Amino acid sequence: MEGPAQPVRSAARPDGGQGAGHPERAGPVTRSAYRAEGRAIGERCLAALRDAGAEQVDADILQPASVLLDLYGEDIRGRAYVTADPLRGEQMLRPDFTVPIVRRHMENGAEPARYTYLGAVFRQQDFDESRATESLQVGYELFDRDTPSADAEVFATIAGLLGDAPLRAATGDIGILRAAVLGLNTTERRKAALLRHLWRPRRFRQLLDRFGGRSPVPAARAALLEQADPMADLPPVMGLRSESEIAIRVAALKEDAAADPISTTELDLIDALLALSETCPNVLVALRDLSVDLPAIGAAVDGLSARLDALGARGVDVDALPFEGSYGRTSMEYYDGFVFGFYAESRPDLPPVATGGRYDALTAVLGGGTGVPAVGGVIRPEVLAELEAGA
């Protein structure tokens, strides 16, 4: 980077006033006013990132769904706008910029590389009609093999652009939880199931309790496993699974039933990891203690320590920076390491003002097995505009 990106604040508020609590604040602010001011904030962020050395890139609004959609995870797959093109096949309105930019970089990019972008992303809203289906994002993506330094650069850059906006920072590390699961003394099949459901905390908990013997085997499954030959009286196959697929599934259920439960000690360690919620230095001490009994997380904990050193070198007050063991588990499923976000505590109704994280595995998928360490973050300038308006 040529220098730190400078804070970018609203030059004029959409309501003409001076923010929350201003006695001369005008009447109701329209969504279009936030959109216009958000665009202005986004343009200033984009210019600051360009000036700091990032290359401005774009991504087509229509993206190949058959190639990219599965990379987003269950939540985004269910909310993407997908259409069929007679020549190009299934297409989708881009739900984010990161995946298409990673695809572009893995095809012809060199490293280290820094990219910035500004544009709309599109996601259906299932529960809140007031949430926009089209929203503006300005982002920063960094491809660099010095992962602690890169994590710190992206976090500090996003924080710097947000300036003194009244926001609460949150951080976590999906990589530590992944390492903990991979280190469990249980079957590979169970580990794979737990990893698939890291992003669905309730389902993850159900599986963990079942694999640890804390909850009973479902009655239908128990009845099936009690049969001498579960395939003997199989009715004509009417569903999506073939007879061979059903046989494979039955064999997997039998293997799981025969496996020893995950030990209470290991279950307690996972629970302790997920329950962590403290400042980063205190969490680091707690994780060092946990790694004595769960050595598989040792390398990931060392990575956290190196990241904190890099953040401190960039002026981040790591002594006050929060860390949550479960943070990031409901965000993008391609995140596999450091994750962070910035939230308006005074406006819990608003979505995160900014989010980001590390996605090394995504680059390997789009690179045909050859990955590059990468991390990025986005700011939602329309949300920042609404917050600054004091609405």
Coordinates of C-alpha atoms in Angstrom, one line a residue:
M1 CA 0.0 0.0 0.0
E2 CA 1.2 3.5 -0.7
G3 CA -0.3 4.8 2.5
P4 CA -3.2 4.3 4.9
A5 CA -6.6 5.1 3.4
Q6 CA -8.0 8.2 5.1
P7 CA -11.3 8.3 7.0
V8 CA -14.2 9.0 4.6
R9 CA -17.2 10.6 6.3
S10 CA -20.4 12.1 5.0
A11 CA -19.9 15.6 3.6
A12 CA -23.6 16.5 4.0
R13 CA -26.3 14.5 5.7
P14 CA -29.3 13.5 3.7
D15 CA -31.7 15.2 6.1
G16 CA -29.7 18.5 6.1
G17 CA -29.1 18.2 9.8
Q18 CA -26.1 17.2 11.9
G19 CA -27.0 13.7 13.1
A20 CA -28.7 12.2 16.0
G21 CA -30.1 14.5 18.6
H22 CA -29.7 17.6 16.5
P23 CA -32.6 20.0 17.4
E24 CA -33.0 21.3 13.9
R25 CA -33.2 17.9 12.2
A26 CA -35.6 17.9 9.2
G27 CA -38.5 15.6 8.6
P28 CA -38.4 11.9 7.5
V29 CA -35.6 10.9 5.3
T30 CA -36.4 8.9 2.2
R31 CA -34.6 5.7 1.2
S32 CA -33.5 7.4 -2.0
A33 CA -31.7 10.1 0.0
Y34 CA -29.7 7.4 1.8
R35 CA -29.0 5.8 -1.5
A36 CA -27.6 9.1 -3.0
E37 CA -25.5 9.9 0.1
G38 CA -24.4 6.3 0.2
R39 CA -23.2 6.5 -3.3
A40 CA -21.2 9.7 -2.5
I41 CA -19.6 8.0 0.6
G42 CA -18.8 4.9 -1.6
E43 CA -17.2 7.0 -4.2
R44 CA -15.0 8.7 -1.6
C45 CA -14.0 5.3 -0.1
L46 CA -13.2 4.0 -3.6
A47 CA -11.0 7.0 -4.3
A48 CA -9.2 6.6 -1.0
L49 CA -8.5 3.0 -1.7
R50 CA -7.3 3.8 -5.2
D51 CA -5.0 6.5 -3.8
A52 CA -3.6 3.9 -1.3
G53 CA -2.5 1.6 -4.1
A54 CA -5.5 -0.7 -4.8
E55 CA -6.5 -1.4 -8.4
Q56 CA -10.1 -0.6 -9.2
V57 CA -11.9 -3.6 -10.8
D58 CA -15.5 -4.5 -11.6
A59 CA -17.6 -7.6 -12.0
D60 CA -20.4 -8.3 -14.4
I61 CA -23.9 -7.9 -12.9
L62 CA -24.8 -11.3 -14.4
Q63 CA -22.6 -14.1 -13.1
P64 CA -22.7 -17.8 -14.1
A65 CA -24.8 -19.5 -11.5
S66 CA -23.7 -23.0 -12.4
V67 CA -20.1 -22.2 -11.7
L68 CA -20.3 -19.9 -8.7
L69 CA -23.6 -20.3 -6.8
D70 CA -22.6 -23.3 -4.7
L71 CA -19.5 -21.4 -3.4
Y72 CA -21.7 -19.0 -1.4
G73 CA -23.3 -21.5 1.0
E74 CA -26.9 -22.3 1.8
D75 CA -28.0 -18.8 2.9
I76 CA -26.9 -16.9 -0.2
R77 CA -28.0 -19.8 -2.5
G78 CA -31.5 -19.4 -1.2
R79 CA -31.5 -15.6 -1.7
A80 CA -29.8 -15.3 -5.0
Y81 CA -31.8 -14.0 -8.1
V82 CA -31.3 -16.8 -10.6
T83 CA -32.5 -16.8 -14.2
A84 CA -32.1 -19.1 -17.2
D85 CA -30.4 -17.8 -20.4
P86 CA -31.0 -19.9 -23.5
L87 CA -27.4 -19.4 -24.6
R88 CA -25.4 -19.0 -21.4
G89 CA -27.4 -21.3 -19.1
E90 CA -28.3 -20.4 -15.5
Q91 CA -27.2 -16.8 -14.6
M92 CA -27.5 -14.9 -11.3
L93 CA -27.4 -11.3 -10.3
R94 CA -24.2 -11.0 -8.4
P95 CA -24.8 -11.5 -4.7
D96 CA -21.3 -10.1 -3.9
F97 CA -18.1 -9.1 -5.5
T98 CA -15.6 -11.3 -3.8
V99 CA -16.3 -14.6 -5.6
P100 CA -16.1 -13.1 -9.1
I101 CA -13.0 -11.1 -8.2
V102 CA -11.3 -14.2 -6.8
R103 CA -12.2 -16.1 -10.0
R104 CA -10.7 -13.3 -12.1
H105 CA -7.5 -13.1 -10.0
M106 CA -7.0 -16.9 -10.1
E107 CA -7.3 -16.9 -13.9
N108 CA -4.7 -14.1 -14.6
G109 CA -3.6 -12.3 -11.5
A110 CA -0.2 -11.9 -9.9
E111 CA 0.5 -11.5 -6.2
P112 CA 0.6 -9.6 -4.0
A113 CA -2.5 -7.8 -5.4
R114 CA -4.9 -5.3 -4.0
Y115 CA -8.3 -4.7 -5.6
T116 CA -11.1 -2.2 -4.8
Y117 CA -14.6 -1.9 -6.3
L118 CA -17.9 -0.2 -5.9
G119 CA -21.3 -1.4 -7.1
A120 CA -24.6 -3.0 -6.3
V121 CA -25.2 -6.5 -5.0
F122 CA -28.5 -8.3 -5.1
R123 CA -30.1 -10.6 -2.5
Q124 CA -33.7 -11.6 -1.9
Q125 CA -35.1 -10.8 1.6
D126 CA -37.2 -13.5 3.2
F127 CA -38.3 -12.0 6.4
D128 CA -37.9 -8.2 6.4
E129 CA -39.7 -6.3 3.7
S130 CA -38.0 -3.1 4.6
R131 CA -34.5 -4.5 3.8
A132 CA -33.3 -3.6 0.4
T133 CA -32.9 -6.3 -2.2
E134 CA -30.3 -4.2 -4.0
S135 CA -27.5 -2.6 -1.9
L136 CA -24.3 -0.8 -2.5
Q137 CA -20.9 -2.2 -1.5
V138 CA -17.4 -0.7 -1.6
G139 CA -14.8 -3.3 -1.0
Y140 CA -11.1 -4.1 -0.6
E141 CA -9.5 -7.5 -1.4
L142 CA -5.9 -8.4 -0.7
F143 CA -4.0 -11.4 -2.1
D144 CA -0.7 -11.8 -0.1
R145 CA 1.1 -14.7 1.5
D146 CA 2.0 -12.8 4.6
T147 CA -1.3 -13.6 6.2
P148 CA -1.0 -11.9 9.6
S149 CA 0.1 -8.7 7.9
A150 CA -2.6 -8.9 5.3
D151 CA -5.4 -9.6 7.9
A152 CA -4.2 -6.5 9.8
E153 CA -4.0 -4.4 6.7
V154 CA -7.6 -5.1 5.6
F155 CA -9.0 -4.7 9.1
A156 CA -7.1 -1.4 9.7
T157 CA -8.0 -0.1 6.2
I158 CA -11.7 -0.7 6.7
A159 CA -11.6 0.7 10.2
G160 CA -9.8 3.8 8.9
L161 CA -12.3 4.4 6.3
L162 CA -15.1 4.3 8.9
G163 CA -13.4 7.0 10.9
D164 CA -15.1 7.9 14.1
A165 CA -18.5 6.5 13.2
P166 CA -20.1 5.2 16.4
L167 CA -19.5 1.5 15.7
R168 CA -18.7 -1.6 17.7
A169 CA -16.0 -3.9 16.3
A170 CA -16.3 -7.7 16.4
T171 CA -13.7 -10.3 15.5
G172 CA -13.3 -14.1 15.4
D173 CA -11.5 -16.8 13.7
I174 CA -13.2 -19.7 11.9
G175 CA -9.9 -21.3 11.4
I176 CA -9.6 -22.0 15.1
L177 CA -12.9 -23.7 15.3
R178 CA -12.2 -25.7 12.1
A179 CA -8.9 -26.9 13.6
A180 CA -10.7 -27.9 16.8
V181 CA -13.2 -30.0 14.9
L182 CA -10.5 -31.6 12.8
G183 CA -8.6 -32.5 16.0
L184 CA -11.5 -34.4 17.6
N185 CA -10.9 -38.1 18.3
T186 CA -13.8 -39.4 16.2
T187 CA -14.5 -40.6 12.7
E188 CA -13.7 -38.6 9.6
R189 CA -17.3 -38.8 8.5
R190 CA -18.4 -37.1 11.7
K191 CA -15.8 -34.4 11.4
A192 CA -16.9 -33.8 7.8
A193 CA -20.6 -33.4 9.0
L194 CA -19.6 -31.0 11.7
L195 CA -17.5 -28.9 9.3
R196 CA -20.4 -28.7 6.8
H197 CA -22.6 -27.3 9.5
L198 CA -20.3 -24.8 11.1
W199 CA -22.4 -22.1 9.5
R200 CA -25.7 -23.5 11.0
P201 CA -25.1 -23.2 14.8
R202 CA -28.3 -25.0 15.8
R203 CA -27.6 -28.0 13.5
F204 CA -23.9 -28.0 14.5
R205 CA -25.0 -28.3 18.2
Q206 CA -27.5 -31.1 17.4
L207 CA -24.8 -33.1 15.7
L208 CA -22.2 -32.5 18.4
D209 CA -24.7 -33.6 21.1
R210 CA -25.6 -36.7 19.1
F211 CA -22.0 -37.6 18.3
G212 CA -21.2 -37.1 22.0
G213 CA -24.0 -39.2 23.3
R214 CA -25.7 -36.2 24.9
S215 CA -28.9 -36.7 22.9
P216 CA -30.6 -40.0 21.8
V217 CA -30.5 -41.4 18.4
P218 CA -33.7 -40.4 16.5
A219 CA -36.4 -43.1 16.9
A220 CA -36.7 -43.8 13.1
R221 CA -33.0 -44.2 12.8
A222 CA -32.8 -46.5 15.8
A223 CA -35.6 -48.7 14.3
L224 CA -33.8 -48.8 11.0
L225 CA -30.5 -49.9 12.5
E226 CA -32.2 -52.6 14.6
Q227 CA -33.3 -54.4 11.4
A228 CA -31.2 -57.4 10.4
D229 CA -31.3 -56.2 6.8
P230 CA -32.6 -52.7 6.4
M231 CA -32.6 -53.2 2.6
A232 CA -34.6 -56.4 2.5
D233 CA -38.1 -54.8 2.5
L234 CA -37.2 -51.7 0.6
P235 CA -40.2 -50.4 -1.3
P236 CA -39.9 -49.3 -5.0
V237 CA -37.6 -46.3 -5.1
M238 CA -39.7 -43.3 -5.7
G239 CA -37.5 -40.4 -4.4
L240 CA -34.3 -38.8 -5.4
R241 CA -32.0 -41.5 -4.1
S242 CA -31.2 -44.7 -5.9
E243 CA -31.1 -48.1 -4.1
S244 CA -27.3 -48.0 -4.2
E245 CA -27.3 -44.5 -2.6
I246 CA -29.6 -45.7 0.1
A247 CA -27.3 -48.6 0.8
I248 CA -24.4 -46.3 1.2
R249 CA -26.4 -44.1 3.6
V250 CA -27.4 -47.1 5.7
A251 CA -23.8 -48.2 5.9
A252 CA -22.8 -44.8 7.0
L253 CA -25.5 -44.9 9.7
K254 CA -24.2 -48.2 10.9
E255 CA -20.7 -47.0 11.0
D256 CA -21.8 -44.0 13.1
A257 CA -23.8 -46.1 15.5
A258 CA -20.7 -48.4 16.1
A259 CA -18.3 -45.5 16.7
D260 CA -17.4 -44.4 20.2
P261 CA -19.0 -41.1 21.3
I262 CA -16.9 -38.0 21.4
S263 CA -15.5 -37.7 24.9
T264 CA -17.0 -35.4 27.4
T265 CA -13.6 -33.7 27.7
E266 CA -13.5 -32.8 24.0
L267 CA -17.2 -31.7 24.1
D268 CA -16.4 -29.4 27.0
L269 CA -13.4 -28.0 25.1
I270 CA -15.5 -27.2 22.0
D271 CA -18.1 -25.6 24.3
A272 CA -15.5 -23.5 26.0
L273 CA -14.1 -22.4 22.6
L274 CA -17.5 -21.3 21.4
A275 CA -18.3 -19.5 24.6
L276 CA -15.2 -17.3 24.4
S277 CA -16.1 -13.6 24.5
E278 CA -13.4 -11.2 25.7
T279 CA -10.8 -8.9 24.6
C280 CA -8.2 -10.4 22.3
P281 CA -5.3 -10.6 24.8
N282 CA -7.5 -12.4 27.3
V283 CA -8.9 -14.7 24.6
L284 CA -5.3 -15.6 23.5
V285 CA -4.5 -16.6 27.1
A286 CA -7.6 -18.8 27.3
L287 CA -6.9 -20.4 23.9
R288 CA -3.3 -21.2 25.0
D289 CA -4.9 -23.0 28.0
L290 CA -7.4 -24.9 25.8
S291 CA -4.6 -25.9 23.4
V292 CA -3.0 -28.0 26.2
D293 CA -5.9 -30.4 26.0
L294 CA -6.7 -29.7 22.3
P295 CA -3.3 -29.4 20.6
A296 CA -4.9 -29.4 17.1
I297 CA -5.7 -25.7 17.6
G298 CA -2.1 -24.8 18.4
A299 CA -1.1 -23.5 14.9
A300 CA -4.3 -21.5 14.5
V301 CA -3.7 -19.9 18.0
D302 CA -0.2 -19.0 16.9
G303 CA -1.7 -17.4 13.9
L304 CA -4.0 -15.3 16.1
S305 CA -1.1 -14.2 18.1
A306 CA 0.8 -13.1 15.0
R307 CA -2.3 -11.3 13.8
L308 CA -2.6 -9.3 17.0
D309 CA 1.1 -8.3 16.7
A310 CA 0.4 -7.1 13.2
L311 CA -2.7 -5.2 14.2
G312 CA -0.9 -3.5 17.0
A313 CA 1.8 -2.5 14.6
R314 CA -0.9 -0.7 12.5
G315 CA -2.1 1.2 15.5
V316 CA -5.1 -0.9 16.4
D317 CA -5.8 -1.0 20.1
V318 CA -5.8 -4.8 20.4
D319 CA -6.1 -4.6 24.2
A320 CA -9.6 -3.3 23.7
L321 CA -10.5 -5.3 20.6
P322 CA -13.2 -7.9 21.2
F323 CA -13.0 -11.5 20.1
E324 CA -15.8 -14.1 20.1
G325 CA -15.3 -17.8 19.6
S326 CA -18.5 -18.2 17.7
Y327 CA -18.4 -15.0 15.7
G328 CA -18.7 -15.3 11.9
R329 CA -20.6 -18.6 11.9
T330 CA -23.7 -17.0 10.2
S331 CA -21.8 -15.0 7.6
M332 CA -20.3 -16.0 4.2
E333 CA -19.6 -19.8 4.2
Y334 CA -16.4 -19.2 2.2
Y335 CA -14.7 -17.6 5.2
D336 CA -12.2 -20.0 6.8
G337 CA -10.0 -17.8 9.0
F338 CA -10.0 -14.3 10.5
V339 CA -13.5 -12.7 10.4
F340 CA -14.6 -9.2 11.5
G341 CA -17.4 -6.8 11.4
F342 CA -18.5 -3.3 12.5
Y343 CA -21.9 -2.7 14.0
A344 CA -24.0 0.3 15.0
E345 CA -24.9 -0.4 18.7
S346 CA -27.4 2.4 18.7
R347 CA -29.2 0.9 15.7
P348 CA -29.6 -2.9 16.2
D349 CA -32.1 -2.8 13.4
L350 CA -29.4 -2.0 10.8
P351 CA -27.3 -4.7 9.1
P352 CA -23.6 -4.6 9.7
V353 CA -21.9 -1.4 8.4
A354 CA -18.9 -3.4 7.4
T355 CA -17.8 -7.1 7.4
G356 CA -14.8 -9.1 6.1
G357 CA -12.7 -12.1 6.5
R358 CA -10.1 -14.6 5.1
Y359 CA -11.1 -17.0 2.3
D360 CA -8.0 -19.1 1.4
A361 CA -10.0 -22.2 0.5
L362 CA -12.1 -20.3 -1.9
T363 CA -9.0 -19.4 -4.0
A364 CA -8.0 -23.0 -4.1
V365 CA -11.5 -24.0 -5.4
L366 CA -11.4 -21.4 -8.1
G367 CA -7.7 -22.0 -8.8
G368 CA -8.2 -25.6 -9.7
G369 CA -6.5 -26.8 -6.5
T370 CA -3.9 -24.1 -6.3
G371 CA -4.8 -21.5 -3.8
V372 CA -3.4 -18.1 -2.7
P373 CA -3.9 -16.6 0.8
A374 CA -6.5 -13.9 0.5
V375 CA -8.6 -11.6 2.8
G376 CA -11.1 -8.9 2.1
G377 CA -13.7 -6.6 3.5
V378 CA -16.7 -4.5 2.4
I379 CA -18.4 -1.4 3.6
R380 CA -22.1 -0.8 3.1
P381 CA -22.1 3.0 2.5
E382 CA -25.9 3.3 2.4
V383 CA -26.1 1.8 5.9
L384 CA -23.4 4.2 7.0
A385 CA -25.3 7.1 5.5
E386 CA -28.5 6.1 7.4
L387 CA -26.5 5.8 10.6
E388 CA -24.9 9.2 10.2
A389 CA -28.3 10.7 9.4
G390 CA -29.3 9.8 13.0
A391 CA -32.4 8.0 11.7

